[in-house]
């Protein structure tokens, strides 16, 4: 990208278009890396430490959230030296409870907000939704952008909304969900990433997990490119969170390869990279078990989530 | 101008698809006169793992099908085999069988499918029971499938040994991961194609070809395999049985002549069933009191 003042007008006019075929080819190559056992073992532990353990369902109960919080810092008591997950991700109404359950741990509480998952609500509602979560102690806010406005070309609206929510977040870090499954093209993904970053996102996140396709490698790669270009232009690091659809260890390791080769080692920690997932943790634990004992494990021996 | 024959690539069968082995390795299969018949996949541990994942995924759907429907599907396997008799015989002959022996094996295998198709909606009635208890309870026992079953198929029969174990295990609602005969592997892959076109859902049957010495450890220790049926004489038998204790797998060893009439029967189904007993409180029935 040409050096220029990063303002909205410049971004809208100059956000690069994405070569879809090229991106897919590049992503295919990330998946053909041979990862040796020792690296795999370290990689799996890193994956665990980057997980945002998530439950975002209408049927969520305090009991379910409690159980998940317990799991967040007791991933598997039979295995020593496992890291904790990075955060738990819940609805605003569960933030207070999650916060209480996680006292004394380093695990963050992330809350979705802004009328998640559709985002179809007036700004005042989105603001009070966000403030409610922050007041209850949320460390991170996962907001959704207004996809309808974005697709009809009202980029100013999208930008201003993100900026307003960012202000309401206070010290909480803001993750901006683009819901790439609804954005149709990689060009749109890139543009939405650029707008979100400009508006003050601390993290950009692929999906709500409610729309298929959720996180894919091409989409994540495109967003990482936006992050890299922003870093090159301004020196500021933005985090990345693919969410939804990453449910096995092998794929998670491929994502780490992609992060390393696209933005670099500085992003390989849970301050700048997260996985939004619910079933990934168990699969990683099963692989770690396999690495330790040499025998393939079974889902029967891990918690149901 | 002579026509160049199109040869079949013998691949393995996992989750309703025919991939090559993940390891990319093969071993040559030779005919009686030393001629090369085919390159067969030499499956690896990861193929076993993938097959078990597929079998586990398919287990819910298959075990919940109605018994009658399972019977229909197993019958369909027999129908498909009947239509491909000639091919199955030709392959056995190529691998060293006499024509007579090949025909006997194929026909017996088809009959065995029919036999177990018939059992599908009947074995429950035979192995389940209502039990007399000394309290006001209706006490009954029902059979449920064990889960994912590994089959180390007979080495000396290309088809019959495999079918004789696979069919009762399927009839009982289990899903299977099979290690086929290494020296007679062609028939097992043709059988996979037959199963694939018989309305058997993908993943219910998974067939691998390869070396037992290499895979025995993985099969016997895998925590997500619930039972193991060994139908081969091997030095590894004791080790396999020991390894099965890791997750208290059910272990059965059948050293049989599969052409024998005693090589079919209800116990091949019931070996792979778990029994669940329910105590249901009732009031006195018909003056029978606590002795019902």
GROMACS .gro file of C-alpha atoms in nm, chain B residues 50-267:
model
  218
  355UNK     CA    1  -0.862  -4.148   1.057
  356UNK     CA    2  -1.067  -4.463   1.015
  357UNK     CA    3  -1.155  -4.467   1.385
  358UNK     CA    4  -1.262  -4.103   1.371
  359UNK     CA    5  -1.486  -4.188   1.074
  360UNK     CA    6  -1.627  -4.496   1.248
  361UNK     CA    7  -1.700  -4.301   1.565
  362UNK     CA    8  -1.877  -4.031   1.369
  363UNK     CA    9  -2.091  -4.287   1.189
  364UNK     CA   10  -2.176  -4.484   1.502
  365UNK     CA   11  -2.469  -4.270   1.621
  366UNK     CA   12  -2.654  -4.283   1.292
  367UNK     CA   13  -2.597  -4.652   1.229
  368UNK     CA   14  -2.682  -4.775   1.578
  369UNK     CA   15  -3.001  -4.569   1.580
  370UNK     CA   16  -3.130  -4.703   1.252
  371UNK     CA   17  -3.421  -4.936   1.297
  372UNK     CA   18  -3.323  -5.301   1.311
  373UNK     CA   19  -3.540  -5.366   1.008
  374UNK     CA   20  -3.364  -5.098   0.805
  375UNK     CA   21  -3.022  -5.238   0.899
  376UNK     CA   22  -3.143  -5.575   0.776
  377UNK     CA   23  -3.248  -5.423   0.444
  378UNK     CA   24  -2.909  -5.263   0.399
  379UNK     CA   25  -2.716  -5.580   0.480
  380UNK     CA   26  -2.937  -5.768   0.236
  381UNK     CA   27  -2.846  -5.506  -0.021
  382UNK     CA   28  -2.478  -5.593   0.026
  383UNK     CA   29  -2.562  -5.952  -0.070
  384UNK     CA   30  -2.751  -5.829  -0.378
  385UNK     CA   31  -2.452  -5.625  -0.490
  386UNK     CA   32  -2.210  -5.912  -0.429
  387UNK     CA   33  -2.427  -6.143  -0.634
  388UNK     CA   34  -2.397  -5.902  -0.926
  389UNK     CA   35  -2.019  -5.896  -0.897
  390UNK     CA   36  -1.962  -6.265  -0.837
  391UNK     CA   37  -1.753  -6.303  -1.148
  392UNK     CA   38  -1.516  -6.024  -1.052
  393UNK     CA   39  -1.475  -6.153  -0.696
  394UNK     CA   40  -1.398  -6.504  -0.822
  395UNK     CA   41  -1.158  -6.379  -1.086
  396UNK     CA   42  -0.961  -6.188  -0.824
  397UNK     CA   43  -0.942  -6.485  -0.588
  398UNK     CA   44  -0.820  -6.704  -0.874
  399UNK     CA   45  -0.560  -6.444  -0.967
  400UNK     CA   46  -0.438  -6.450  -0.607
  401UNK     CA   47  -0.393  -6.827  -0.618
  402UNK     CA   48  -0.729  -6.991  -0.546
  403UNK     CA   49  -0.854  -7.275  -0.762
  404UNK     CA   50  -1.169  -7.199  -0.954
  405UNK     CA   51  -1.370  -7.436  -0.737
  406UNK     CA   52  -1.238  -7.290  -0.412
  407UNK     CA   53  -1.297  -6.935  -0.534
  408UNK     CA   54  -1.655  -7.007  -0.628
  409UNK     CA   55  -1.720  -7.177  -0.297
  410UNK     CA   56  -1.579  -6.883  -0.103
  411UNK     CA   57  -1.776  -6.620  -0.293
  412UNK     CA   58  -2.107  -6.802  -0.274
  413UNK     CA   59  -2.064  -6.878   0.093
  414UNK     CA   60  -1.983  -6.511   0.161
  415UNK     CA   61  -2.301  -6.399  -0.011
  416UNK     CA   62  -2.506  -6.651   0.183
  417UNK     CA   63  -2.351  -6.528   0.504
  418UNK     CA   64  -2.466  -6.173   0.428
  419UNK     CA   65  -2.820  -6.298   0.385
  420UNK     CA   66  -2.792  -6.497   0.707
  421UNK     CA   67  -2.694  -6.194   0.916
  422UNK     CA   68  -2.934  -5.962   0.732
  423UNK     CA   69  -3.205  -6.190   0.861
  424UNK     CA   70  -3.078  -6.171   1.218
  425UNK     CA   71  -3.091  -5.789   1.237
  426UNK     CA   72  -3.447  -5.756   1.362
  427UNK     CA   73  -3.448  -6.083   1.554
  428UNK     CA   74  -3.145  -6.106   1.778
  429UNK     CA   75  -3.281  -5.843   2.022
  430UNK     CA   76  -3.578  -6.064   2.092
  431UNK     CA   77  -3.351  -6.362   2.159
  432UNK     CA   78  -3.078  -6.207   2.372
  433UNK     CA   79  -3.288  -5.957   2.569
  434UNK     CA   80  -3.498  -6.066   2.863
  435UNK     CA   81  -3.752  -5.978   3.126
  436UNK     CA   82  -3.607  -6.084   3.458
  437UNK     CA   83  -3.783  -6.212   3.767
  438UNK     CA   84  -3.694  -6.000   4.071
  439UNK     CA   85  -3.806  -6.006   4.433
  440UNK     CA   86  -3.953  -5.656   4.446
  441UNK     CA   87  -4.218  -5.447   4.279
  442UNK     CA   88  -4.009  -5.376   3.973
  443UNK     CA   89  -4.044  -5.449   3.609
  444UNK     CA   90  -3.688  -5.559   3.539
  445UNK     CA   91  -3.567  -5.599   3.184
  446UNK     CA   92  -3.239  -5.635   2.997
  447UNK     CA   93  -3.172  -5.507   2.647
  448UNK     CA   94  -2.869  -5.540   2.422
  449UNK     CA   95  -2.689  -5.235   2.286
  450UNK     CA   96  -2.401  -5.224   2.036
  451UNK     CA   97  -2.051  -5.211   2.186
  452UNK     CA   98  -1.938  -4.923   1.964
  453UNK     CA   99  -1.642  -4.905   1.729
  454UNK     CA  100  -1.506  -5.252   1.662
  455UNK     CA  101  -1.167  -5.332   1.510
  456UNK     CA  102  -1.149  -5.643   1.297
  457UNK     CA  103  -0.817  -5.807   1.217
  458UNK     CA  104  -0.947  -6.022   0.935
  459UNK     CA  105  -0.846  -6.376   0.847
  460UNK     CA  106  -0.526  -6.393   0.644
  461UNK     CA  107  -0.607  -6.710   0.451
  462UNK     CA  108  -0.946  -6.615   0.305
  463UNK     CA  109  -0.978  -6.307   0.091
  464UNK     CA  110  -1.345  -6.258   0.148
  465UNK     CA  111  -1.514  -6.516   0.365
  466UNK     CA  112  -1.334  -6.451   0.693
  467UNK     CA  113  -1.383  -6.078   0.659
  468UNK     CA  114  -1.752  -6.105   0.575
  469UNK     CA  115  -1.814  -6.361   0.850
  470UNK     CA  116  -1.699  -6.117   1.115
  471UNK     CA  117  -1.800  -5.786   0.961
  472UNK     CA  118  -2.163  -5.874   0.900
  473UNK     CA  119  -2.261  -5.981   1.254
  474UNK     CA  120  -2.080  -5.677   1.392
  475UNK     CA  121  -2.278  -5.450   1.158
  476UNK     CA  122  -2.601  -5.639   1.226
  477UNK     CA  123  -2.560  -5.556   1.593
  478UNK     CA  124  -2.538  -5.182   1.521
  479UNK     CA  125  -2.161  -5.140   1.563
  480UNK     CA  126  -1.930  -4.963   1.321
  481UNK     CA  127  -1.608  -5.128   1.208
  482UNK     CA  128  -1.247  -5.064   1.121
  483UNK     CA  129  -1.109  -5.361   0.932
  484UNK     CA  130  -0.752  -5.464   0.864
  485UNK     CA  131  -0.789  -5.691   0.562
  486UNK     CA  132  -0.581  -5.994   0.471
  487UNK     CA  133  -0.241  -5.870   0.360
  488UNK     CA  134  -0.168  -6.142   0.107
  489UNK     CA  135  -0.522  -6.154  -0.038
  490UNK     CA  136  -0.599  -5.784  -0.027
  491UNK     CA  137  -0.765  -5.735  -0.365
  492UNK     CA  138  -1.097  -5.893  -0.267
  493UNK     CA  139  -1.133  -5.678   0.042
  494UNK     CA  140  -1.109  -5.358  -0.160
  495UNK     CA  141  -1.359  -5.487  -0.413
  496UNK     CA  142  -1.581  -5.570  -0.116
  497UNK     CA  143  -1.540  -5.208  -0.001
  498UNK     CA  144  -1.670  -5.092  -0.340
  499UNK     CA  145  -1.965  -5.326  -0.305
  500UNK     CA  146  -2.041  -5.197   0.044
  501UNK     CA  147  -2.004  -4.842  -0.083
  502UNK     CA  148  -2.285  -4.900  -0.333
  503UNK     CA  149  -2.514  -5.078  -0.087
  504UNK     CA  150  -2.666  -4.788   0.107
  505UNK     CA  151  -2.426  -4.849   0.395
  506UNK     CA  152  -2.360  -4.496   0.528
  507UNK     CA  153  -2.003  -4.371   0.491
  508UNK     CA  154  -1.785  -4.447   0.792
  509UNK     CA  155  -1.985  -4.748   0.911
  510UNK     CA  156  -1.733  -4.978   0.742
  511UNK     CA  157  -1.370  -4.877   0.698
  512UNK     CA  158  -1.127  -5.114   0.531
  513UNK     CA  159  -0.750  -5.081   0.548
  514UNK     CA  160  -0.481  -5.293   0.389
  515UNK     CA  161  -0.139  -5.334   0.542
  516UNK     CA  162   0.090  -5.512   0.781
  517UNK     CA  163  -0.049  -5.632   1.114
  518UNK     CA  164   0.298  -5.628   1.272
  519UNK     CA  165   0.310  -5.255   1.215
  520UNK     CA  166  -0.048  -5.172   1.313
  521UNK     CA  167  -0.123  -5.416   1.597
  522UNK     CA  168  -0.008  -5.171   1.862
  523UNK     CA  169  -0.224  -4.886   1.730
  524UNK     CA  170  -0.533  -5.103   1.694
  525UNK     CA  171  -0.501  -5.260   2.037
  526UNK     CA  172  -0.416  -4.947   2.236
  527UNK     CA  173  -0.651  -4.699   2.067
  528UNK     CA  174  -0.878  -4.562   2.339
  529UNK     CA  175  -1.167  -4.501   2.101
  530UNK     CA  176  -1.193  -4.862   1.982
  531UNK     CA  177  -1.435  -5.051   2.206
  532UNK     CA  178  -1.376  -5.408   2.093
  533UNK     CA  179  -1.124  -5.601   1.888
  534UNK     CA  180  -1.189  -5.918   1.693
  535UNK     CA  181  -0.875  -6.107   1.596
  536UNK     CA  182  -0.908  -6.377   1.337
  537UNK     CA  183  -0.550  -6.462   1.262
  538UNK     CA  184  -0.284  -6.677   1.422
  539UNK     CA  185  -0.005  -6.440   1.513
  540UNK     CA  186   0.276  -6.418   1.766
  541UNK     CA  187   0.131  -6.083   1.862
  542UNK     CA  188  -0.190  -6.231   1.999
  543UNK     CA  189  -0.084  -6.216   2.364
  544UNK     CA  190   0.047  -5.861   2.327
  545UNK     CA  191  -0.271  -5.748   2.154
  546UNK     CA  192  -0.486  -5.899   2.427
  547UNK     CA  193  -0.277  -5.726   2.692
  548UNK     CA  194  -0.295  -5.391   2.517
  549UNK     CA  195  -0.672  -5.419   2.499
  550UNK     CA  196  -0.684  -5.379   2.875
  551UNK     CA  197  -0.578  -5.014   2.838
  552UNK     CA  198  -0.941  -4.913   2.794
  553UNK     CA  199  -1.095  -5.253   2.876
  554UNK     CA  200  -1.166  -5.327   2.513
  555UNK     CA  201  -1.356  -5.644   2.454
  556UNK     CA  202  -1.113  -5.887   2.295
  557UNK     CA  203  -1.219  -6.191   2.096
  558UNK     CA  204  -0.995  -6.430   1.911
  559UNK     CA  205  -1.151  -6.655   1.651
  560UNK     CA  206  -0.920  -6.916   1.505
  561UNK     CA  207  -1.170  -7.073   1.272
  562UNK     CA  208  -1.229  -7.243   0.949
  563UNK     CA  209  -1.475  -6.986   0.821
  564UNK     CA  210  -1.618  -7.226   0.564
  565UNK     CA  211  -1.743  -7.443   0.847
  566UNK     CA  212  -2.113  -7.440   0.930
  567UNK     CA  213  -2.026  -7.350   1.291
  568UNK     CA  214  -1.863  -7.028   1.172
  569UNK     CA  215  -2.193  -6.846   1.171
  570UNK     CA  216  -2.432  -6.797   1.455
  571UNK     CA  217  -2.597  -6.568   1.702
  572UNK     CA  218  -2.294  -6.546   1.930
   0.00000   0.00000   0.00000
